[in-house]
mmCIF file of C-alpha atoms in Angstrom:
data_model
loop_
_atom_site.group_PDB
_atom_site.id
_atom_site.type_symbol
_atom_site.label_atom_id
_atom_site.label_comp_id
_atom_site.label_asym_id
_atom_site.label_seq_id
_atom_site.Cartn_x
_atom_site.Cartn_y
_atom_site.Cartn_z
ATOM 1 C CA MET A 1 -2.648 -9.554 20.807
ATOM 2 C CA TYR A 2 -0.653 -9.244 17.370
ATOM 3 C CA PHE A 3 -0.457 -5.951 16.522
ATOM 4 C CA ALA A 4 3.075 -5.632 14.650
ATOM 5 C CA SER A 5 2.128 -5.585 11.324
ATOM 6 C CA ASP A 6 -0.598 -6.545 8.821
ATOM 7 C CA ASN A 7 1.705 -8.460 6.664
ATOM 8 C CA SER A 8 1.953 -11.073 9.821
ATOM 9 C CA GLY A 9 -1.794 -12.293 9.565
ATOM 10 C CA PRO A 10 -2.981 -15.260 8.106
ATOM 11 C CA VAL A 11 -4.424 -15.750 4.775
ATOM 12 C CA HIS A 12 -7.853 -15.899 4.386
ATOM 13 C CA PRO A 13 -9.166 -19.606 3.788
ATOM 14 C CA ALA A 14 -11.318 -18.698 0.644
ATOM 15 C CA VAL A 15 -7.803 -17.516 -0.584
ATOM 16 C CA MET A 16 -6.043 -21.281 0.491
ATOM 17 C CA GLU A 17 -9.469 -22.995 -1.218
ATOM 18 C CA ALA A 18 -8.741 -21.047 -4.309
ATOM 19 C CA LEU A 19 -5.145 -22.087 -4.201
ATOM 20 C CA ASN A 20 -5.731 -25.728 -3.890
ATOM 21 C CA ALA A 21 -8.590 -25.787 -6.509
ATOM 22 C CA ALA A 22 -5.699 -23.914 -8.979
ATOM 23 C CA ASN A 23 -3.280 -26.690 -8.380
ATOM 24 C CA GLN A 24 -5.468 -29.212 -10.016
ATOM 25 C CA GLY A 25 -4.257 -30.161 -13.516
ATOM 26 C CA TYR A 26 -2.114 -27.858 -15.948
ATOM 27 C CA GLN A 27 -2.467 -24.308 -16.949
ATOM 28 C CA MET A 28 -0.256 -22.223 -19.668
ATOM 29 C CA ALA A 29 2.468 -20.104 -18.027
ATOM 30 C CA TYR A 30 3.501 -17.066 -17.781
ATOM 31 C CA GLY A 31 0.242 -14.921 -17.013
ATOM 32 C CA THR A 32 -1.506 -16.947 -19.798
ATOM 33 C CA ASP A 33 -3.524 -19.318 -17.585
ATOM 34 C CA THR A 34 -7.545 -18.768 -17.871
ATOM 35 C CA LEU A 35 -7.986 -17.335 -14.645
ATOM 36 C CA MET A 36 -6.051 -14.453 -15.179
ATOM 37 C CA ASN A 37 -8.294 -13.608 -18.200
ATOM 38 C CA GLU A 38 -11.239 -13.694 -15.782
ATOM 39 C CA VAL A 39 -8.834 -11.828 -13.028
ATOM 40 C CA ARG A 40 -7.864 -8.792 -15.735
ATOM 41 C CA ASP A 41 -11.611 -8.430 -16.607
ATOM 42 C CA ARG A 42 -12.462 -8.366 -12.991
ATOM 43 C CA ILE A 43 -10.455 -5.503 -11.780
ATOM 44 C CA ARG A 44 -11.065 -3.574 -15.185
ATOM 45 C CA GLY A 45 -14.553 -3.775 -13.851
ATOM 46 C CA VAL A 46 -13.449 -2.782 -10.223
ATOM 47 C CA PHE A 47 -12.008 0.192 -11.584
ATOM 48 C CA GLU A 48 -14.919 1.170 -14.020
ATOM 49 C CA ALA A 49 -11.928 1.084 -16.735
ATOM 50 C CA PRO A 50 -12.648 -1.055 -19.474
ATOM 51 C CA GLY A 51 -9.145 -0.423 -21.329
ATOM 52 C CA ALA A 52 -6.881 -0.779 -18.374
ATOM 53 C CA ALA A 53 -3.781 -2.721 -18.822
ATOM 54 C CA VAL A 54 -3.663 -4.916 -15.740
ATOM 55 C CA TYR A 55 -0.528 -7.103 -14.622
ATOM 56 C CA LEU A 56 0.263 -9.292 -11.197
ATOM 57 C CA VAL A 57 3.537 -9.560 -9.270
ATOM 58 C CA ALA A 58 4.201 -11.225 -5.836
ATOM 59 C CA THR A 59 5.256 -8.126 -3.605
ATOM 60 C CA GLY A 60 4.518 -4.600 -3.025
ATOM 61 C CA THR A 61 7.998 -3.818 -4.032
ATOM 62 C CA ALA A 62 7.940 -5.190 -7.460
ATOM 63 C CA ALA A 63 4.486 -3.592 -8.025
ATOM 64 C CA ASN A 64 5.494 0.220 -7.029
ATOM 65 C CA SER A 65 9.365 -0.364 -8.292
ATOM 66 C CA LEU A 66 8.442 -1.747 -11.812
ATOM 67 C CA ALA A 67 5.486 0.701 -12.157
ATOM 68 C CA LEU A 68 7.690 3.818 -11.186
ATOM 69 C CA ALA A 69 10.426 2.688 -13.861
ATOM 70 C CA THR A 70 7.644 2.456 -16.390
ATOM 71 C CA LEU A 71 6.414 5.900 -15.918
ATOM 72 C CA ALA A 72 10.075 7.512 -15.157
ATOM 73 C CA GLN A 73 12.944 7.616 -17.564
ATOM 74 C CA PRO A 74 16.337 7.272 -16.140
ATOM 75 C CA TRP A 75 17.201 11.058 -15.939
ATOM 76 C CA GLU A 76 14.031 12.127 -14.374
ATOM 77 C CA THR A 77 13.302 12.386 -10.526
ATOM 78 C CA VAL A 78 9.871 10.829 -8.514
ATOM 79 C CA PHE A 79 8.374 13.407 -6.237
ATOM 80 C CA CYS A 80 7.289 11.672 -2.858
ATOM 81 C CA SER A 81 6.780 12.148 0.650
ATOM 82 C CA PRO A 82 9.673 12.121 3.037
ATOM 83 C CA VAL A 83 7.989 9.124 4.813
ATOM 84 C CA ALA A 84 6.725 7.487 1.501
ATOM 85 C CA HIS A 85 6.849 3.603 1.438
ATOM 86 C CA ILE A 86 9.168 3.806 -1.797
ATOM 87 C CA HIS A 87 11.674 6.035 0.252
ATOM 88 C CA GLU A 88 11.430 4.763 3.461
ATOM 89 C CA ASP A 89 11.084 0.797 3.049
ATOM 90 C CA GLU A 90 12.153 -0.216 -0.295
ATOM 91 C CA CYS A 91 16.126 -0.452 -0.164
ATOM 92 C CA ASN A 92 16.282 1.840 -3.101
ATOM 93 C CA ALA A 93 14.368 -0.664 -5.198
ATOM 94 C CA PRO A 94 12.626 2.036 -7.511
ATOM 95 C CA GLU A 95 15.868 3.853 -8.138
ATOM 96 C CA PHE A 96 17.277 0.358 -9.085
ATOM 97 C CA TYR A 97 14.760 -0.488 -11.451
ATOM 98 C CA SER A 98 14.378 2.897 -12.815
ATOM 99 C CA GLY A 99 17.599 4.761 -12.785
ATOM 100 C CA ALA A 100 15.780 7.428 -11.542
ATOM 101 C CA LYS A 101 16.374 9.181 -8.211
ATOM 102 C CA LEU A 102 13.803 10.274 -5.767
ATOM 103 C CA THR A 103 13.018 14.037 -4.692
ATOM 104 C CA LEU A 104 11.363 14.306 -1.077
ATOM 105 C CA VAL A 105 8.575 16.877 -1.128
ATOM 106 C CA PRO A 106 9.188 18.991 2.419
ATOM 107 C CA GLY A 107 6.575 17.921 4.630
ATOM 108 C CA ALA A 108 5.320 15.381 7.479
ATOM 109 C CA ASP A 109 3.099 12.846 6.339
ATOM 110 C CA LYS A 110 0.812 13.920 3.557
ATOM 111 C CA MET A 111 2.077 15.775 0.602
ATOM 112 C CA ALA A 112 0.666 19.058 0.362
ATOM 113 C CA PRO A 113 -0.074 20.681 -3.643
ATOM 114 C CA ASP A 114 1.874 23.882 -2.590
ATOM 115 C CA ALA A 115 4.889 21.963 -1.534
ATOM 116 C CA LEU A 116 4.741 19.731 -4.605
ATOM 117 C CA ARG A 117 4.534 22.517 -6.826
ATOM 118 C CA GLY A 118 7.682 24.153 -5.109
ATOM 119 C CA SER A 119 9.589 21.006 -5.473
ATOM 120 C CA ILE A 120 8.854 20.662 -8.980
ATOM 121 C CA LEU A 121 9.591 24.170 -9.951
ATOM 122 C CA ALA A 122 12.828 23.360 -8.180
ATOM 123 C CA GLU A 123 13.747 20.545 -11.050
ATOM 124 C CA GLU A 124 14.794 21.548 -14.600
ATOM 125 C CA THR A 125 16.775 24.346 -13.520
ATOM 126 C CA ARG A 126 19.887 23.369 -14.296
ATOM 127 C CA GLY A 127 19.428 21.924 -18.149
ATOM 128 C CA VAL A 128 21.261 18.962 -18.813
ATOM 129 C CA HIS A 129 23.234 19.055 -15.790
ATOM 130 C CA GLY A 130 20.383 18.074 -13.518
ATOM 131 C CA PRO A 131 17.526 15.804 -12.701
ATOM 132 C CA GLN A 132 14.378 16.507 -15.048
ATOM 133 C CA ARG A 133 10.757 16.355 -13.531
ATOM 134 C CA GLY A 134 9.359 12.747 -13.200
ATOM 135 C CA PRO A 135 6.334 10.922 -11.923
ATOM 136 C CA VAL A 136 4.675 11.741 -8.447
ATOM 137 C CA SER A 137 4.127 8.830 -5.984
ATOM 138 C CA ILE A 138 1.297 9.079 -3.339
ATOM 139 C CA THR A 139 1.158 6.763 -0.655
ATOM 140 C CA GLN A 140 -2.293 5.721 0.115
ATOM 141 C CA VAL A 141 -2.789 4.921 3.200
ATOM 142 C CA THR A 142 0.073 6.740 4.045
ATOM 143 C CA GLU A 143 3.070 5.009 6.105
ATOM 144 C CA ARG A 144 1.659 7.181 9.589
ATOM 145 C CA GLY A 145 -1.902 5.659 8.860
ATOM 146 C CA SER A 146 -3.356 8.713 7.227
ATOM 147 C CA VAL A 147 -5.848 8.581 4.357
ATOM 148 C CA TYR A 148 -5.727 10.839 1.325
ATOM 149 C CA THR A 149 -9.470 12.591 1.012
ATOM 150 C CA LEU A 150 -10.366 12.670 -2.651
ATOM 151 C CA SER A 151 -9.852 16.276 -2.727
ATOM 152 C CA GLU A 152 -6.609 16.147 -1.753
ATOM 153 C CA LEU A 153 -5.639 13.703 -4.073
ATOM 154 C CA GLN A 154 -7.451 15.965 -7.085
ATOM 155 C CA ALA A 155 -5.364 18.624 -6.049
ATOM 156 C CA LEU A 156 -2.197 16.584 -5.994
ATOM 157 C CA CYS A 157 -2.652 15.313 -9.275
ATOM 158 C CA ALA A 158 -3.870 18.650 -10.681
ATOM 159 C CA VAL A 159 -0.549 20.064 -9.770
ATOM 160 C CA ALA A 160 1.197 17.037 -11.294
ATOM 161 C CA LYS A 161 -0.774 17.496 -14.615
ATOM 162 C CA GLU A 162 -0.081 21.196 -14.742
ATOM 163 C CA TYR A 163 3.555 20.203 -15.731
ATOM 164 C CA GLY A 164 2.572 16.965 -17.598
ATOM 165 C CA LEU A 165 3.851 14.789 -15.144
ATOM 166 C CA PRO A 166 2.202 11.046 -14.446
ATOM 167 C CA VAL A 167 0.727 10.134 -11.189
ATOM 168 C CA HIS A 168 1.326 6.983 -9.339
ATOM 169 C CA LEU A 169 -0.553 5.614 -6.381
ATOM 170 C CA ASP A 170 1.311 3.025 -3.978
ATOM 171 C CA GLY A 171 -2.175 1.283 -2.632
ATOM 172 C CA ALA A 172 -0.572 -1.311 -0.297
ATOM 173 C CA ARG A 173 -3.722 -0.504 1.578
ATOM 174 C CA PHE A 174 -5.592 0.695 -1.308
ATOM 175 C CA SER A 175 -8.886 -1.146 0.293
ATOM 176 C CA ASN A 176 -8.602 0.031 3.865
ATOM 177 C CA ALA A 177 -8.176 3.668 2.308
ATOM 178 C CA LEU A 178 -11.478 2.856 0.143
ATOM 179 C CA VAL A 179 -13.330 2.005 3.102
ATOM 180 C CA ALA A 180 -12.236 4.967 5.179
ATOM 181 C CA LEU A 181 -13.216 7.296 2.461
ATOM 182 C CA ASN A 182 -16.464 5.215 1.301
ATOM 183 C CA CYS A 183 -15.897 5.578 -2.217
ATOM 184 C CA SER A 184 -15.145 3.742 -5.532
ATOM 185 C CA PRO A 185 -11.741 2.725 -6.845
ATOM 186 C CA ALA A 186 -12.128 4.901 -10.134
ATOM 187 C CA GLU A 187 -13.002 7.896 -7.506
ATOM 188 C CA MET A 188 -9.720 7.225 -5.800
ATOM 189 C CA THR A 189 -7.439 6.932 -8.914
ATOM 190 C CA TRP A 190 -7.959 7.672 -12.516
ATOM 191 C CA LYS A 191 -11.166 10.203 -11.956
ATOM 192 C CA ALA A 192 -8.668 12.182 -9.633
ATOM 193 C CA GLY A 193 -5.957 11.743 -12.123
ATOM 194 C CA VAL A 194 -3.915 8.839 -11.033
ATOM 195 C CA ASP A 195 -2.150 7.099 -14.179
ATOM 196 C CA ALA A 196 -1.289 3.871 -12.626
ATOM 197 C CA VAL A 197 -1.958 2.181 -8.906
ATOM 198 C CA SER A 198 -0.480 -0.860 -7.237
ATOM 199 C CA PHE A 199 -3.551 -2.634 -5.893
ATOM 200 C CA GLY A 200 -2.193 -4.178 -2.815
ATOM 201 C CA GLY A 201 -3.453 -7.420 -1.364
ATOM 202 C CA THR A 202 -0.723 -9.334 0.815
ATOM 203 C CA LYS A 203 -1.526 -6.927 3.562
ATOM 204 C CA ASN A 204 -5.593 -7.771 3.612
ATOM 205 C CA GLY A 205 -5.637 -11.328 3.556
ATOM 206 C CA LEU A 206 -3.647 -12.797 0.424
ATOM 207 C CA MET A 207 -0.459 -14.980 0.243
ATOM 208 C CA GLY A 208 1.534 -12.756 -1.944
ATOM 209 C CA VAL A 209 0.059 -10.974 -4.644
ATOM 210 C CA GLU A 210 -0.026 -7.327 -6.071
ATOM 211 C CA ALA A 211 -1.820 -5.928 -9.238
ATOM 212 C CA VAL A 212 -0.342 -3.069 -11.551
ATOM 213 C CA VAL A 213 -2.992 -1.424 -12.971
ATOM 214 C CA PHE A 214 -2.069 0.994 -15.820
ATOM 215 C CA PHE A 215 -5.236 3.316 -17.083
ATOM 216 C CA ASP A 216 -2.932 4.453 -20.048
ATOM 217 C CA GLU A 217 -2.560 0.790 -21.945
ATOM 218 C CA SER A 218 0.094 2.596 -23.866
ATOM 219 C CA LYS A 219 2.719 1.505 -21.199
ATOM 220 C CA ALA A 220 1.454 -2.062 -21.360
ATOM 221 C CA TRP A 221 4.050 -3.547 -23.311
ATOM 222 C CA GLU A 222 6.994 -1.638 -21.535
ATOM 223 C CA PHE A 223 5.744 -2.816 -18.348
ATOM 224 C CA GLU A 224 5.694 -6.241 -19.582
ATOM 225 C CA LEU A 225 9.429 -6.029 -20.367
ATOM 226 C CA ARG A 226 10.338 -4.833 -17.259
ATOM 227 C CA ARG A 227 8.502 -7.479 -15.375
ATOM 228 C CA LYS A 228 10.464 -10.126 -17.114
ATOM 229 C CA ARG A 229 13.785 -8.324 -17.101
ATOM 230 C CA GLY A 230 13.418 -7.508 -13.296
ATOM 231 C CA ALA A 231 12.545 -11.636 -12.661
ATOM 232 C CA HIS A 232 9.063 -10.858 -11.670
ATOM 233 C CA LEU A 233 7.087 -12.798 -14.184
ATOM 234 C CA PHE A 234 6.124 -15.878 -12.487
ATOM 235 C CA SER A 235 5.953 -19.140 -14.498
ATOM 236 C CA LYS A 236 3.321 -20.771 -12.304
ATOM 237 C CA HIS A 237 1.249 -17.540 -12.604
ATOM 238 C CA ARG A 238 -1.987 -19.333 -12.115
ATOM 239 C CA TYR A 239 -1.409 -19.476 -8.071
ATOM 240 C CA LEU A 240 -1.142 -15.278 -8.351
ATOM 241 C CA SER A 241 -4.500 -15.307 -10.346
ATOM 242 C CA ALA A 242 -6.077 -17.909 -8.104
ATOM 243 C CA GLN A 243 -5.103 -15.406 -5.089
ATOM 244 C CA MET A 244 -6.607 -12.527 -6.600
ATOM 245 C CA ALA A 245 -9.745 -13.951 -8.102
ATOM 246 C CA ALA A 246 -10.604 -15.229 -5.136
ATOM 247 C CA TYR A 247 -9.828 -11.604 -3.383
ATOM 248 C CA LEU A 248 -12.270 -10.457 -5.797
ATOM 249 C CA GLN A 249 -15.022 -13.153 -5.506
ATOM 250 C CA ASP A 250 -18.017 -11.344 -3.753
ATOM 251 C CA ASP A 251 -15.947 -8.440 -2.633
ATOM 252 C CA LEU A 252 -13.663 -10.410 0.001
ATOM 253 C CA TRP A 253 -11.208 -7.679 -0.398
ATOM 254 C CA LEU A 254 -13.762 -4.995 1.136
ATOM 255 C CA THR A 255 -15.167 -7.471 3.584
ATOM 256 C CA LEU A 256 -11.506 -8.121 5.089
ATOM 257 C CA ALA A 257 -10.811 -4.339 4.673
ATOM 258 C CA ARG A 258 -13.707 -3.445 6.894
ATOM 259 C CA GLN A 259 -12.878 -5.929 9.407
ATOM 260 C CA ALA A 260 -9.337 -4.718 9.709
ATOM 261 C CA ASN A 261 -10.630 -0.838 9.737
ATOM 262 C CA ASN A 262 -13.481 -2.037 12.622
ATOM 263 C CA ASN A 263 -11.149 -3.797 14.566
ATOM 264 C CA CYS A 264 -8.797 -0.389 14.300
ATOM 265 C CA ALA A 265 -11.673 1.639 15.610
ATOM 266 C CA ARG A 266 -12.505 -0.728 18.187
ATOM 267 C CA LEU A 267 -8.596 -0.344 19.573
ATOM 268 C CA THR A 268 -8.721 3.179 19.201
ATOM 269 C CA GLU A 269 -11.801 3.643 21.321
ATOM 270 C CA GLY A 270 -10.037 1.321 24.099
ATOM 271 C CA LEU A 271 -6.973 3.179 24.030
ATOM 272 C CA ARG A 272 -8.840 6.691 24.082
ATOM 273 C CA ALA A 273 -10.968 5.453 27.011
ATOM 274 C CA LYS A 274 -7.504 4.937 28.802
ATOM 275 C CA GLY A 275 -5.855 8.122 28.214
ATOM 276 C CA ALA A 276 -3.617 7.229 25.252
ATOM 277 C CA SER A 277 -3.010 10.073 23.153
ATOM 278 C CA PHE A 278 -2.047 9.810 19.379
ATOM 279 C CA LEU A 279 0.910 10.596 16.978
ATOM 280 C CA HIS A 280 -1.809 11.091 13.973
ATOM 281 C CA ALA A 281 -5.297 10.901 13.946
ATOM 282 C CA PRO A 282 -6.306 7.166 13.052
ATOM 283 C CA GLN A 283 -8.128 7.048 10.217
ATOM 284 C CA ALA A 284 -7.835 3.380 8.577
ATOM 285 C CA ASN A 285 -6.057 0.122 10.279
ATOM 286 C CA MET A 286 -2.812 1.706 11.641
ATOM 287 C CA ILE A 287 -2.270 3.583 14.918
ATOM 288 C CA PHE A 288 0.736 5.549 16.542
ATOM 289 C CA ALA A 289 -0.384 5.756 20.124
ATOM 290 C CA GLN A 290 1.587 7.241 23.250
ATOM 291 C CA PHE A 291 1.239 5.688 26.876
ATOM 292 C CA SER A 292 3.745 5.202 29.639
ATOM 293 C CA ARG A 293 6.686 3.033 29.558
ATOM 294 C CA ALA A 294 5.407 0.723 32.607
ATOM 295 C CA GLN A 295 2.004 0.262 30.401
ATOM 296 C CA HIS A 296 4.308 -1.154 27.534
ATOM 297 C CA LYS A 297 6.412 -3.339 29.834
ATOM 298 C CA GLN A 298 3.050 -4.785 30.970
ATOM 299 C CA LEU A 299 1.657 -5.476 27.697
ATOM 300 C CA HIS A 300 4.926 -7.118 26.451
ATOM 301 C CA ALA A 301 5.238 -9.149 29.437
ATOM 302 C CA ALA A 302 1.759 -10.677 28.765
ATOM 303 C CA GLY A 303 2.797 -11.068 25.422
ATOM 304 C CA ALA A 304 1.757 -8.569 23.141
ATOM 305 C CA VAL A 305 3.298 -8.013 19.964
ATOM 306 C CA TYR A 306 3.965 -4.443 18.440
ATOM 307 C CA HIS A 307 6.699 -2.086 17.686
ATOM 308 C CA LEU A 308 7.896 0.925 20.012
ATOM 309 C CA TRP A 309 8.014 4.092 17.781
ATOM 310 C CA GLY A 310 11.339 6.075 18.303
ATOM 311 C CA ALA A 311 11.686 4.577 21.645
ATOM 312 C CA GLU A 312 13.455 1.434 23.547
ATOM 313 C CA LEU A 313 11.375 -0.610 26.538
ATOM 314 C CA ASP A 314 14.086 -0.827 28.318
ATOM 315 C CA GLY A 315 14.510 2.263 30.729
ATOM 316 C CA ALA A 316 14.492 3.230 34.308
ATOM 317 C CA ASP A 317 11.805 6.032 34.166
ATOM 318 C CA ASP A 318 8.609 3.874 34.096
ATOM 319 C CA SER A 319 6.445 7.231 33.610
ATOM 320 C CA GLU A 320 8.016 8.494 30.535
ATOM 321 C CA ILE A 321 5.388 8.327 27.560
ATOM 322 C CA LEU A 322 6.624 6.240 24.720
ATOM 323 C CA ALA A 323 4.814 6.052 21.385
ATOM 324 C CA CYS A 324 4.266 2.700 19.308
ATOM 325 C CA ARG A 325 2.517 1.525 15.943
ATOM 326 C CA LEU A 326 -0.152 -0.526 16.332
ATOM 327 C CA VAL A 327 -1.619 -2.478 12.950
ATOM 328 C CA CYS A 328 -4.760 -4.240 13.115
ATOM 329 C CA ASP A 329 -5.700 -6.766 10.319
ATOM 330 C CA TRP A 330 -8.774 -8.585 9.400
ATOM 331 C CA SER A 331 -7.756 -11.738 11.602
ATOM 332 C CA ILE A 332 -7.556 -10.050 14.897
ATOM 333 C CA GLU A 333 -10.650 -11.382 17.211
ATOM 334 C CA PRO A 334 -12.534 -8.547 19.193
ATOM 335 C CA ALA A 335 -11.047 -10.802 22.232
ATOM 336 C CA GLN A 336 -7.544 -10.090 21.635
ATOM 337 C CA ILE A 337 -8.052 -6.351 21.187
ATOM 338 C CA ASP A 338 -10.353 -6.013 24.267
ATOM 339 C CA ARG A 339 -7.368 -7.905 26.323
ATOM 340 C CA PHE A 340 -5.114 -5.409 25.289
ATOM 341 C CA ILE A 341 -6.964 -2.567 26.427
ATOM 342 C CA ALA A 342 -7.823 -4.225 29.903
ATOM 343 C CA LEU A 343 -3.774 -4.878 29.983
ATOM 344 C CA LEU A 344 -3.298 -1.106 29.541
#
């Protein structure tokens, strides 16, 4: 009953097999391996973007930070949600790699177009003394488990384009959002107005690889330089390529995302049946649920692993309602979910 994080799940067997196959013989280093050529073409096909620049890095933090550094000048600011992953969970890496600051757009989980416009208008008001307007970064799926609809993405991108600002999509859970929306990668990115995307895989069955895709290939060389300067260009790059190739083979990435989302839907249905409430409407593979301290204690005692949200398990009042975060990955068995619900 492991619902702590989709980072904690196993690597899919097909990915392990691909890594073993890639381990045979010799390949050129630093991204010039033959497998990377295949990966690049396939990602371009997935996004319907034949001219896109495609690169691989090992972590989501590297993908987001290096992409934003390529889109932002050091004297600019990046506009994002107060709960964006780049703000809450990356130890100022975007600021470190870009030199730019973050401006938090007022709101709760998702950014709203009017709030984004207000934050943009509030900058470039102090001449040389203040930060200049820079990229907009959108987290999809959000850190609270919400999914921006295509119309919401289009509206945010339209505001950014009014002011000539590029848009970055943090897609650590890109595949989960895509499955939830039942749309194409192109519709959720460049067709909506996105300029660069971090196409995540580590949370969805890979050992450790994320793709960075620029739909404007004029940014390609700068990203290559920043990746090398930032110590994120792998020498034995073929092991990144092999993972991504397996991920894309026969749409494994979509299959795993559907499994994760379906697991979450099963868990959500069971929680509702037990009277649990939700801080946010479950939409992909992450739930923020609320039930009593007594129930949390019983679940933890039985071996369930998950995080309480803004609360502590210890406490005298067992009737107090406590919130928690539950994340489903592709590998969770239905029996694990059903046992969790039965204990609840």
